[in-house]
PDB file of C-alpha atoms and ligand atoms in Angstrom:
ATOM      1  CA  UNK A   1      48.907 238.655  30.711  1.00 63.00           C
ATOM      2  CA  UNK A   2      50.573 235.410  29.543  1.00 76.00           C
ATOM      3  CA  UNK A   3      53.816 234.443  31.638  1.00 76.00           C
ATOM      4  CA  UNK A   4      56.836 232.708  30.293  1.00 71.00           C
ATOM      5  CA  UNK A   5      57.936 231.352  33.420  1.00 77.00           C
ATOM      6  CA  UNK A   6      56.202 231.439  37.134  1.00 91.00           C
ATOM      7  CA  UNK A   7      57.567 231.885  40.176  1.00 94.00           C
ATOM      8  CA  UNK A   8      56.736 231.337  43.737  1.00 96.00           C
ATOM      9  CA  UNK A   9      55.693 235.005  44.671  1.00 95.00           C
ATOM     10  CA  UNK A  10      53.861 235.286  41.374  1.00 95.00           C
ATOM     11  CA  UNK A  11      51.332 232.406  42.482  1.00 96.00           C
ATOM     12  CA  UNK A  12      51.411 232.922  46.276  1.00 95.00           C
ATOM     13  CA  UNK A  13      50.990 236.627  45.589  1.00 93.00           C
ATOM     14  CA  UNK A  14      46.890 237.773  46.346  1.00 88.00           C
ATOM     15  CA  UNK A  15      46.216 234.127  46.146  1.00 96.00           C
ATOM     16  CA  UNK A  16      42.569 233.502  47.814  1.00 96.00           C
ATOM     17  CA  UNK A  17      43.185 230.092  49.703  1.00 98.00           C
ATOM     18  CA  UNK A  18      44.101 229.528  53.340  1.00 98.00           C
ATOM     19  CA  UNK A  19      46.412 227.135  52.771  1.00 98.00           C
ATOM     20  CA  UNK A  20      46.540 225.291  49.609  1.00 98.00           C
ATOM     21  CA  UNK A  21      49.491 226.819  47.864  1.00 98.00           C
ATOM     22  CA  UNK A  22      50.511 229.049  50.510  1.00 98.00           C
ATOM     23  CA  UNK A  23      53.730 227.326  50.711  1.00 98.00           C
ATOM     24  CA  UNK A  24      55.116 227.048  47.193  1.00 98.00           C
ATOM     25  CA  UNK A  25      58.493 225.003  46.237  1.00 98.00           C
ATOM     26  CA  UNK A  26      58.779 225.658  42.204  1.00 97.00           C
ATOM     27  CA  UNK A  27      61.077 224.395  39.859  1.00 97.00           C
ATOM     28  CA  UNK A  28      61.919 225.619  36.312  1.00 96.00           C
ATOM     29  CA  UNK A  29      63.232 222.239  35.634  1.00 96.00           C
ATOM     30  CA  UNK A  30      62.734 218.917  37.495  1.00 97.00           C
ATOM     31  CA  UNK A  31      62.084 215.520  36.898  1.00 98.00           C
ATOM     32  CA  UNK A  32      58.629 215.283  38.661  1.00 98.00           C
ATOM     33  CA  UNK A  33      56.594 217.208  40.931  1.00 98.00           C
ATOM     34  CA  UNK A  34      55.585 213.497  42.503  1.00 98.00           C
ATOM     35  CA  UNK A  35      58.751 212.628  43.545  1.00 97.00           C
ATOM     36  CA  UNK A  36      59.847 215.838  45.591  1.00 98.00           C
ATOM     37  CA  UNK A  37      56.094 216.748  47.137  1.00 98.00           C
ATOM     38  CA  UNK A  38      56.651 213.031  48.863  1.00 98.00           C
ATOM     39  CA  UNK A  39      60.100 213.513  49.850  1.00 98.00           C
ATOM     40  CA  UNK A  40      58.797 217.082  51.531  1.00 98.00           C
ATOM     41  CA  UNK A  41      55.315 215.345  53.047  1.00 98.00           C
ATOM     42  CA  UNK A  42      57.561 212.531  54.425  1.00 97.00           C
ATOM     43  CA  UNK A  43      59.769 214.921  56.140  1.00 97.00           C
ATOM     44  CA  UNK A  44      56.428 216.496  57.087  1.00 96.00           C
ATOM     45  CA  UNK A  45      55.453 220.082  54.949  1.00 98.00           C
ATOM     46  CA  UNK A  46      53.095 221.745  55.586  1.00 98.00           C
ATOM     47  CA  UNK A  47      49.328 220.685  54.098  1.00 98.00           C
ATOM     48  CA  UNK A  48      48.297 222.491  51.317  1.00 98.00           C
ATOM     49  CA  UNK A  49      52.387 223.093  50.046  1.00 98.00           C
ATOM     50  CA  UNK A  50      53.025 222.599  46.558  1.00 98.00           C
ATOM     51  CA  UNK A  51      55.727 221.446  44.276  1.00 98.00           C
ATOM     52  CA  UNK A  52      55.529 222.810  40.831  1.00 98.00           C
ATOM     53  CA  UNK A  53      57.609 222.942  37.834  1.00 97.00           C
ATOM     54  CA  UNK A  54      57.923 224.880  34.593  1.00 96.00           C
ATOM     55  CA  UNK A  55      58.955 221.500  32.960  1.00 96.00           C
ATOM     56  CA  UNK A  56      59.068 217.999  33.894  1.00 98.00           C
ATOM     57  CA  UNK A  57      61.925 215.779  32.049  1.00 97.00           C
ATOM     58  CA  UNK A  58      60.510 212.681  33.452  1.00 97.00           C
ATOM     59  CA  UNK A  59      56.734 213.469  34.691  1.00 98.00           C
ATOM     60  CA  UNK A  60      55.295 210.396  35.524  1.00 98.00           C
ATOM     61  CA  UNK A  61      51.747 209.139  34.046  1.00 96.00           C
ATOM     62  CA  UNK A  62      49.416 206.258  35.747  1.00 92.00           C
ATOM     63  CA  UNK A  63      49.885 203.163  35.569  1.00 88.00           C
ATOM     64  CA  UNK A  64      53.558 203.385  35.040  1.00 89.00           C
ATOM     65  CA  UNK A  65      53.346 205.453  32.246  1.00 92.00           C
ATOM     66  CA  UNK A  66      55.580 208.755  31.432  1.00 94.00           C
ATOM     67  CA  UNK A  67      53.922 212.126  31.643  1.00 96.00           C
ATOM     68  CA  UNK A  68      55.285 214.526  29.022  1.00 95.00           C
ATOM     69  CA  UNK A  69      55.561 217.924  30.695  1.00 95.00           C
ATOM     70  CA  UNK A  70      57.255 220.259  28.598  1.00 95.00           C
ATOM     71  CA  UNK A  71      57.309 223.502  28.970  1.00 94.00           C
ATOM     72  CA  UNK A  72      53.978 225.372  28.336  1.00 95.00           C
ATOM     73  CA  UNK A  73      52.054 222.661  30.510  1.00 97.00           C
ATOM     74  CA  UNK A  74      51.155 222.909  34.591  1.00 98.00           C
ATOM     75  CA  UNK A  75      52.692 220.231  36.260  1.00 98.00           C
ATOM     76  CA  UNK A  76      51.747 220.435  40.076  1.00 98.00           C
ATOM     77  CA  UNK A  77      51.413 218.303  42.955  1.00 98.00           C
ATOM     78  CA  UNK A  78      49.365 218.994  46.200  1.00 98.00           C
ATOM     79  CA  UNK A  79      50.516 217.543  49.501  1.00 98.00           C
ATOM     80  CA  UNK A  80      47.648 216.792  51.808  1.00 98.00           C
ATOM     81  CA  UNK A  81      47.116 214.895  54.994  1.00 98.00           C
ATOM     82  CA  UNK A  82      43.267 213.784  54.865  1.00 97.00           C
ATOM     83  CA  UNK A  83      41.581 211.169  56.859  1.00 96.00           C
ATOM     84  CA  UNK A  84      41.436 208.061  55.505  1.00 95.00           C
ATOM     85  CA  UNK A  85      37.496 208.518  55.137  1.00 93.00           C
ATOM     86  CA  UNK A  86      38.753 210.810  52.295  1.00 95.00           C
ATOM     87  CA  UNK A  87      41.047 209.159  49.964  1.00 94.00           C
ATOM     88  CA  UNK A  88      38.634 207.983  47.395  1.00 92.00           C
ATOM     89  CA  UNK A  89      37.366 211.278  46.833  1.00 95.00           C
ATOM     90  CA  UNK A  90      40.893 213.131  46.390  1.00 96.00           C
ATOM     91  CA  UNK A  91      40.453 211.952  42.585  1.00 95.00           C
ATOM     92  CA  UNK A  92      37.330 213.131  42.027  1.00 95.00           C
ATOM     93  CA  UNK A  93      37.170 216.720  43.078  1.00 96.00           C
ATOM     94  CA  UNK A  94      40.528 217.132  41.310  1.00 97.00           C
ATOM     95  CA  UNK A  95      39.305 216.385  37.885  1.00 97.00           C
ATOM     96  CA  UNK A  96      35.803 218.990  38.878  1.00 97.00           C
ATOM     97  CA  UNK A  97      38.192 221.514  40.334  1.00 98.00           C
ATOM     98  CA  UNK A  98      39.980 221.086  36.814  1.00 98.00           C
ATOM     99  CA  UNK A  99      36.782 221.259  35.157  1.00 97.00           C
ATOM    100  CA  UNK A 100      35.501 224.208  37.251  1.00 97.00           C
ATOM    101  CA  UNK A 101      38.923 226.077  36.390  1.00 98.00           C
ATOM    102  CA  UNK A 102      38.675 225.362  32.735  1.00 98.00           C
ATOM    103  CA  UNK A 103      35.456 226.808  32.371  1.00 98.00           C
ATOM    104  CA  UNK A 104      36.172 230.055  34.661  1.00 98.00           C
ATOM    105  CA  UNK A 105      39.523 230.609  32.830  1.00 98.00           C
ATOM    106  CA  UNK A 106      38.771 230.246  29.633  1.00 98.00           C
ATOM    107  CA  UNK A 107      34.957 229.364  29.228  1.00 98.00           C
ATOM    108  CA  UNK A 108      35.822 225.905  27.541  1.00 98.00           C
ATOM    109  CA  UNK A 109      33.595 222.967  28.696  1.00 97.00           C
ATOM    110  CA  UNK A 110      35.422 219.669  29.452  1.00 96.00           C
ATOM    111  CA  UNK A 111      34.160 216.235  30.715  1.00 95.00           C
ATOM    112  CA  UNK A 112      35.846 213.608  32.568  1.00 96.00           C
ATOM    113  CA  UNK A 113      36.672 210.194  31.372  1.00 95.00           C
ATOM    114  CA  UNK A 114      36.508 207.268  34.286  1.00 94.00           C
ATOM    115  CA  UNK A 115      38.212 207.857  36.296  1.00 90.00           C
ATOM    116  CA  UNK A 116      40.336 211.197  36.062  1.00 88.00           C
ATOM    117  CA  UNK A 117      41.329 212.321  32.411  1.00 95.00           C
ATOM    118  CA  UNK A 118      39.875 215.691  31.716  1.00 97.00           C
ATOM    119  CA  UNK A 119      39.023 216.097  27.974  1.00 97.00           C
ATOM    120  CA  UNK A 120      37.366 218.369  25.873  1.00 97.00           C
ATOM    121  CA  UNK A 121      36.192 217.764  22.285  1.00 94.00           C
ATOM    122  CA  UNK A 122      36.996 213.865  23.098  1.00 93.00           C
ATOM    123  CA  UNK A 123      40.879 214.531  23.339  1.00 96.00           C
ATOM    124  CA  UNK A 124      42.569 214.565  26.946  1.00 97.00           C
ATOM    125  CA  UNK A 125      44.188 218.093  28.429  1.00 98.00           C
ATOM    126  CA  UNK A 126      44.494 216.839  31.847  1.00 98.00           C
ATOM    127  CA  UNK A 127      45.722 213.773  33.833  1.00 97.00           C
ATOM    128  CA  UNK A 128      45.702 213.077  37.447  1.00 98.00           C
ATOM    129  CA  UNK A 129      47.437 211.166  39.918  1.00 97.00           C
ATOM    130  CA  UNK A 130      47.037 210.503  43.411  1.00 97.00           C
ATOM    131  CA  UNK A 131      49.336 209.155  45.163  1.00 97.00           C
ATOM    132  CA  UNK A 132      49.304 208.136  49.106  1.00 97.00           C
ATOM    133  CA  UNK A 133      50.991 206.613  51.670  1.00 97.00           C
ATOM    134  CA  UNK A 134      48.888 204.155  54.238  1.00 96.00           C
ATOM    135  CA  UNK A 135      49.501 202.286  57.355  1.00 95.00           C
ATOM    136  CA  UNK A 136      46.396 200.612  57.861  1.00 92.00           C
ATOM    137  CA  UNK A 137      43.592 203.122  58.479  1.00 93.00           C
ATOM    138  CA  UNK A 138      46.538 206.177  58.794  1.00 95.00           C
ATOM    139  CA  UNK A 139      47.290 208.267  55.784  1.00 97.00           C
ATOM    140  CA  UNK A 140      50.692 209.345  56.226  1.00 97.00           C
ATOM    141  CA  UNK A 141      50.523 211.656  53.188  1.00 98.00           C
ATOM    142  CA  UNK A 142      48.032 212.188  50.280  1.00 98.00           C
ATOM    143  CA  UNK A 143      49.410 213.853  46.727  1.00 98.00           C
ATOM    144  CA  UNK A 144      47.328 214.852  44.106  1.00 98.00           C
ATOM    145  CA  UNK A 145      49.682 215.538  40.834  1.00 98.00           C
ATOM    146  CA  UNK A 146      47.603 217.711  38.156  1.00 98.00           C
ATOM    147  CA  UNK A 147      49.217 218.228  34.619  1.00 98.00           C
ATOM    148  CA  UNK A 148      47.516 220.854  32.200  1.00 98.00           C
ATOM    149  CA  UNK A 149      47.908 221.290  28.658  1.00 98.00           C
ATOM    150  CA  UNK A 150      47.720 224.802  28.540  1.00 98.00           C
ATOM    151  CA  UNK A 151      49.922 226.615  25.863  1.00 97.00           C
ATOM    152  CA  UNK A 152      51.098 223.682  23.982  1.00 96.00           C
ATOM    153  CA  UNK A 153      51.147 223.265  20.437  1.00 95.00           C
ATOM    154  CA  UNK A 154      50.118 219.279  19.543  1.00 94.00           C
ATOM    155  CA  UNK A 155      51.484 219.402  16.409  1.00 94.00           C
ATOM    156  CA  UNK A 156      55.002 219.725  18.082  1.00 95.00           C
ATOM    157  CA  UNK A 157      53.940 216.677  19.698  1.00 93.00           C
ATOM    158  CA  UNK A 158      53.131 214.056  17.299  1.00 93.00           C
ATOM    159  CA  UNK A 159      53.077 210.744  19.612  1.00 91.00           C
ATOM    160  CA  UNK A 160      50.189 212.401  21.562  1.00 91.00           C
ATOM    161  CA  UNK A 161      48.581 214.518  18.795  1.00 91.00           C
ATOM    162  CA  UNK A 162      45.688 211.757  17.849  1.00 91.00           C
ATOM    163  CA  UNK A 163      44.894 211.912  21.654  1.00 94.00           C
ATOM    164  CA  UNK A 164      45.623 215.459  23.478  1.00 97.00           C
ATOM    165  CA  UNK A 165      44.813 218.730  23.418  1.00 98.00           C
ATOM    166  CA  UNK A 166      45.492 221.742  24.847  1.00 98.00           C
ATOM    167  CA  UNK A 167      43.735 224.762  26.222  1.00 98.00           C
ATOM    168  CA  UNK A 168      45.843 227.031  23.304  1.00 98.00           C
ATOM    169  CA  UNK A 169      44.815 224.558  20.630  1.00 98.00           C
ATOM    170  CA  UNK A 170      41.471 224.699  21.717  1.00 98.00           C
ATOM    171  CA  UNK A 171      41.466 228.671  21.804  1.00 98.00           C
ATOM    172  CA  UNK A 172      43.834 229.689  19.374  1.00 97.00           C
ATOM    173  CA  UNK A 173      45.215 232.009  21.419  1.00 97.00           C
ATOM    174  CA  UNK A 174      47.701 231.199  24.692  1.00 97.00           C
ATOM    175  CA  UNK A 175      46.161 231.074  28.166  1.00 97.00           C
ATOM    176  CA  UNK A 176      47.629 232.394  31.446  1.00 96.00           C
ATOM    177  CA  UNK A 177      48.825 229.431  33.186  1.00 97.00           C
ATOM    178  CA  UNK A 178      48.721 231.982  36.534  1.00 96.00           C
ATOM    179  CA  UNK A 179      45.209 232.211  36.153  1.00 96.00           C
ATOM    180  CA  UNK A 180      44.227 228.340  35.595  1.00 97.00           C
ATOM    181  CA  UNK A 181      46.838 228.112  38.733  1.00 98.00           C
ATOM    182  CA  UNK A 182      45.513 229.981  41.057  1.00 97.00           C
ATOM    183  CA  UNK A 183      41.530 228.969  40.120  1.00 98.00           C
ATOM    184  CA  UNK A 184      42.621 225.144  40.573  1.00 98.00           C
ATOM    185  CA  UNK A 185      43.939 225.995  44.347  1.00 98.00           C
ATOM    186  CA  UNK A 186      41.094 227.630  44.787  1.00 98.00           C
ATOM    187  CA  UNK A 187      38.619 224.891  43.867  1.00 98.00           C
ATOM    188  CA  UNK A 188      40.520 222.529  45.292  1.00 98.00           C
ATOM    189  CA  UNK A 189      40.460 224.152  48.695  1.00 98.00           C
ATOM    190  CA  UNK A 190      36.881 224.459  48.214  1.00 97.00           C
ATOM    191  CA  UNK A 191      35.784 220.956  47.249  1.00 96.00           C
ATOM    192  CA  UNK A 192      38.167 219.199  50.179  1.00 97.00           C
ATOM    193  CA  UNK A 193      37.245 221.480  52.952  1.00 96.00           C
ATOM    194  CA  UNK A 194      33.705 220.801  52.201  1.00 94.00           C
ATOM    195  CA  UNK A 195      33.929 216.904  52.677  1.00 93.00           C
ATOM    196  CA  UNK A 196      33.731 216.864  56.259  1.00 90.00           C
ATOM    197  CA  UNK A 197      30.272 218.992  56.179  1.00 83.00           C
ATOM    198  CA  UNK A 198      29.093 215.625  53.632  1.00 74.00           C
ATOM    199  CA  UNK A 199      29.139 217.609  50.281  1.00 71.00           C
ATOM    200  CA  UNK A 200      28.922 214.847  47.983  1.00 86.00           C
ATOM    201  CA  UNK A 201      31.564 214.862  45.554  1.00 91.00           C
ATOM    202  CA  UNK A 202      30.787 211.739  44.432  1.00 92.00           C
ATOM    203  CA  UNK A 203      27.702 212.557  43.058  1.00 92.00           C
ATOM    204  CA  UNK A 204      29.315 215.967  41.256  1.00 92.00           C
ATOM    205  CA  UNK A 205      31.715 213.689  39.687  1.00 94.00           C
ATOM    206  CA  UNK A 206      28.869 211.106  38.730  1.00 94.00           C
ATOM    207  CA  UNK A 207      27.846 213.844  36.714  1.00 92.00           C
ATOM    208  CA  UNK A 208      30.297 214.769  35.259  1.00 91.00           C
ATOM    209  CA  UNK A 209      31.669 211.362  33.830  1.00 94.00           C
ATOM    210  CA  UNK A 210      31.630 211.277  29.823  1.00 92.00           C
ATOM    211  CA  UNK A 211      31.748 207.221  30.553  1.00 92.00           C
ATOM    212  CA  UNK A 212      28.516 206.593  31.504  1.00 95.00           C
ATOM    213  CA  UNK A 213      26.160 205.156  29.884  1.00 94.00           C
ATOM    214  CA  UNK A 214      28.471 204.350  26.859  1.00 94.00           C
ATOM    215  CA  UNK A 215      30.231 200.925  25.061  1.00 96.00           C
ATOM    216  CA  UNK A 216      33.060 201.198  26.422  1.00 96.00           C
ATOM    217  CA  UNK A 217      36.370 198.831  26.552  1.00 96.00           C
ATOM    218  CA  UNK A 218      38.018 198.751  29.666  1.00 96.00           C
ATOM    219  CA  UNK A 219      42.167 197.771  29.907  1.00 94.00           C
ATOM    220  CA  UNK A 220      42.702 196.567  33.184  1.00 93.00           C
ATOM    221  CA  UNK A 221      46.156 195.122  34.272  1.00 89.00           C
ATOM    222  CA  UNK A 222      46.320 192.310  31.581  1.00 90.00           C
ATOM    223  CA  UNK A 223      42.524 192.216  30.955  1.00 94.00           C
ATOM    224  CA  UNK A 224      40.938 193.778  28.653  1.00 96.00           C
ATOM    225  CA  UNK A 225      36.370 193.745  29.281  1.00 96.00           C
ATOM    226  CA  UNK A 226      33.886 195.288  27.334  1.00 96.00           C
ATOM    227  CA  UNK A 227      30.320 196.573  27.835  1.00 97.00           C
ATOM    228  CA  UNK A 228      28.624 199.003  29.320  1.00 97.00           C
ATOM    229  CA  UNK A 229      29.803 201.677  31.582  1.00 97.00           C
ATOM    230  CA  UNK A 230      26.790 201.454  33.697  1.00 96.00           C
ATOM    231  CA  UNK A 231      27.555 203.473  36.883  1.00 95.00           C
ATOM    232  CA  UNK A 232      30.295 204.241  39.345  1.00 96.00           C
ATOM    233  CA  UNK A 233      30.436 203.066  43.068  1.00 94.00           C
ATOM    234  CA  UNK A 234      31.536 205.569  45.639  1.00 91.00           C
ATOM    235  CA  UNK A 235      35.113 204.058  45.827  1.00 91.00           C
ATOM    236  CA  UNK A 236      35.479 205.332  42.549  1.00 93.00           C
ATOM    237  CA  UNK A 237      35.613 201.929  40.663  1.00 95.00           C
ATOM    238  CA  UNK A 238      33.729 201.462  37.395  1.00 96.00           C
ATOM    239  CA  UNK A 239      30.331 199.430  37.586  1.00 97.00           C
ATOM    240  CA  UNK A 240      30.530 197.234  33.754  1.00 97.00           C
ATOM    241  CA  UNK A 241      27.585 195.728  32.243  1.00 97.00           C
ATOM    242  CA  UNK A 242      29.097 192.839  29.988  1.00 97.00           C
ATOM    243  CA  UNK A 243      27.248 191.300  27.128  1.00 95.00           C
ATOM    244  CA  UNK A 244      25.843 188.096  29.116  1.00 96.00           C
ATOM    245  CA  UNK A 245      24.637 190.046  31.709  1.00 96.00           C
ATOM    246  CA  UNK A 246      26.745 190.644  34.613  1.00 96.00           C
ATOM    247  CA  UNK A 247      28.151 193.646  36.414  1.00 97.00           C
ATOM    248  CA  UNK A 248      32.319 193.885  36.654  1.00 96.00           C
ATOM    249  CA  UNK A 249      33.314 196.116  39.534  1.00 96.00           C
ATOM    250  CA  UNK A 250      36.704 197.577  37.998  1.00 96.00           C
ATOM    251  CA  UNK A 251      39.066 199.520  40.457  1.00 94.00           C
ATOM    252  CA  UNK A 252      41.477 200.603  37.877  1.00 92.00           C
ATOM    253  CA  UNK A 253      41.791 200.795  34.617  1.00 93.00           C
ATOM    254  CA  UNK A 254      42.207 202.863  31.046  1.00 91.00           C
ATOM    255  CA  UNK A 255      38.918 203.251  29.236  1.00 94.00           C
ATOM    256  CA  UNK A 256      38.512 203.508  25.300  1.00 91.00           C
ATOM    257  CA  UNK A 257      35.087 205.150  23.972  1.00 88.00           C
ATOM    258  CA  UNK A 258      33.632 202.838  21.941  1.00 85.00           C
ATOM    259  CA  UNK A 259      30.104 204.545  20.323  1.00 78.00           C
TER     260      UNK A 259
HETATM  261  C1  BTN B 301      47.791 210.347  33.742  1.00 50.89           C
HETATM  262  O1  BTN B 301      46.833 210.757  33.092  1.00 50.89           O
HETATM  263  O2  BTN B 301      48.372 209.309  33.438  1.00 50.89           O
HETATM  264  C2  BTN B 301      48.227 211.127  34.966  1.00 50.89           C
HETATM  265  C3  BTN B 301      49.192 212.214  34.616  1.00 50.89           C
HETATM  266  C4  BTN B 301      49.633 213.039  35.822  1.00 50.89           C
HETATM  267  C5  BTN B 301      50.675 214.071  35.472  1.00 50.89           C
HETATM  268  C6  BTN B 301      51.001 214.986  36.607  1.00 50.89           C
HETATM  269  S1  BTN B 301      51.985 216.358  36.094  1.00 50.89           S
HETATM  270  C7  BTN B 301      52.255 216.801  37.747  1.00 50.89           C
HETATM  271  C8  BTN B 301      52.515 215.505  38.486  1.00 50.89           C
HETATM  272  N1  BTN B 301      53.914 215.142  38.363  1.00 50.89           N
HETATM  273  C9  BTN B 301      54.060 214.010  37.669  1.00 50.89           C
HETATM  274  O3  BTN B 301      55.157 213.473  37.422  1.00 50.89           O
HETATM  275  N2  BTN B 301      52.863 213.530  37.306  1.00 50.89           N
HETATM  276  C10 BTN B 301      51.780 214.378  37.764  1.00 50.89           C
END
């Protein structure tokens, strides 16, 4: 069945996690998930509680950027309190557990582009942010924001339209947000409880990269490098072979395919 609007019984109810998304705070309206899942981990919610909203009317993006949410899209947040040992790999098995869902949901295959936009056919139908706060080697709080493209139409949406997708666009038919829901908790829950018994998620992600391999132009901050995305390192950052030679470790940054 395809929903209009969700609810927090609707994705609490016979939902197969322990605790990721057992506590649900939704929203039809809100201006983004981020802000209130930090406001609720500072005041200390429960791990695993999310904050979800029908439609975001001011979603926010990386690097400063604006996320547009409307309605049709997931726009979640996850509020987890990992071990500091953990926080580079909260990124990675967000964009699998997106992958993982896309594929069980609707049997789509998507990649991921360095370091967390989920594509498919080249065009982007997820983003991800983390988000943390640190005292030194403490992790107050940990947030992983997921939006999905799910029943959107692009050509509604002509600023992104060269760039996005959506699972409905992809399909031609609508998807049940529900299920993508409740398959994401799932993997999620999977993929972090298994990185204290060493699972590597960095090498799953590895894998999974689109990046590698290709000519790539990397935007970071003001600079702009290209070359070739040779590997990543198992902080996440981006390992960049440049014309003369040398490797560029890059931390953060918007990549453009280039081949
Ligand atoms: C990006 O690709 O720039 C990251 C986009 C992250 C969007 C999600 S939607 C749910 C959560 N709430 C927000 O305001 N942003 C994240």
């Amino acid at each position: 069945m395809v929903e209009n609007s969700l609810s927090s019984a609707s994705i609490t109810d016979s939902l197969a996690t322990h605790f990721i998304g057992q506590r649900v705070i939704y929203y039809p309206r809100l201006t983004s998930t981020m802000d209130v899942a930090k406001r609720e981990a500072q005041q200390g919610a429960t791990e695993g509680t999310i904050v979800i909203a029908d439609e975001q009317t001011a979603g926010k993006g990386r690097m400063q950027r604006t996320w547009l949410s409307p309605r049709g899209s997931i726009a979640l947040s996850i509020i987890l309190y990992p071990s500091v040992l953990y926080l580079p790999y909260l990124i990675m098995l967000a964009s699998l557990a997106v992958v993982y869902s896309i594929k069980t949901v609707t049997g789509l295959e998507s990649q991921v582009k360095w370091p967390n936009d989920v594509l498919i056919n080249g065009r982007k139908v997820c983003g991800i942010l983390v988000e943390s706060g640190v005292r030194g080697n403490v992790v107050d709080y940990a947030i992983i924001g997921i939006g999905v493209n799910v029943n959107l139409r692009l050509s509604d949406f002509p600023e992104i339209l060269p760039i996005a997708t959506s699972l409905s666009d992809e399909l031609g038919r609508n998807v049940s947000r529900l299920d993508v829901i409740r398959c994401l908790l799932v993997e999620i829950e999977r993929l972090y409880l298994a990185l204290p018994a060493g699972e590597s998620i960095y090498q799953k992600w590895r894998d999974s990269l689109v990046t590698l391999g290709r000519k790539v132009r990397v935007k970071s901050g003001k600079t702009v490098y290209g070359g070739i995305a040779e590997s990543v390192a198992e902080d996440g950052s981006l390992l960049l072979r440049r014309p003369d030679g040398s490797l560029t470790k890059i931390v953060a940054g918007d990549v453009t395919l280039r081949d």
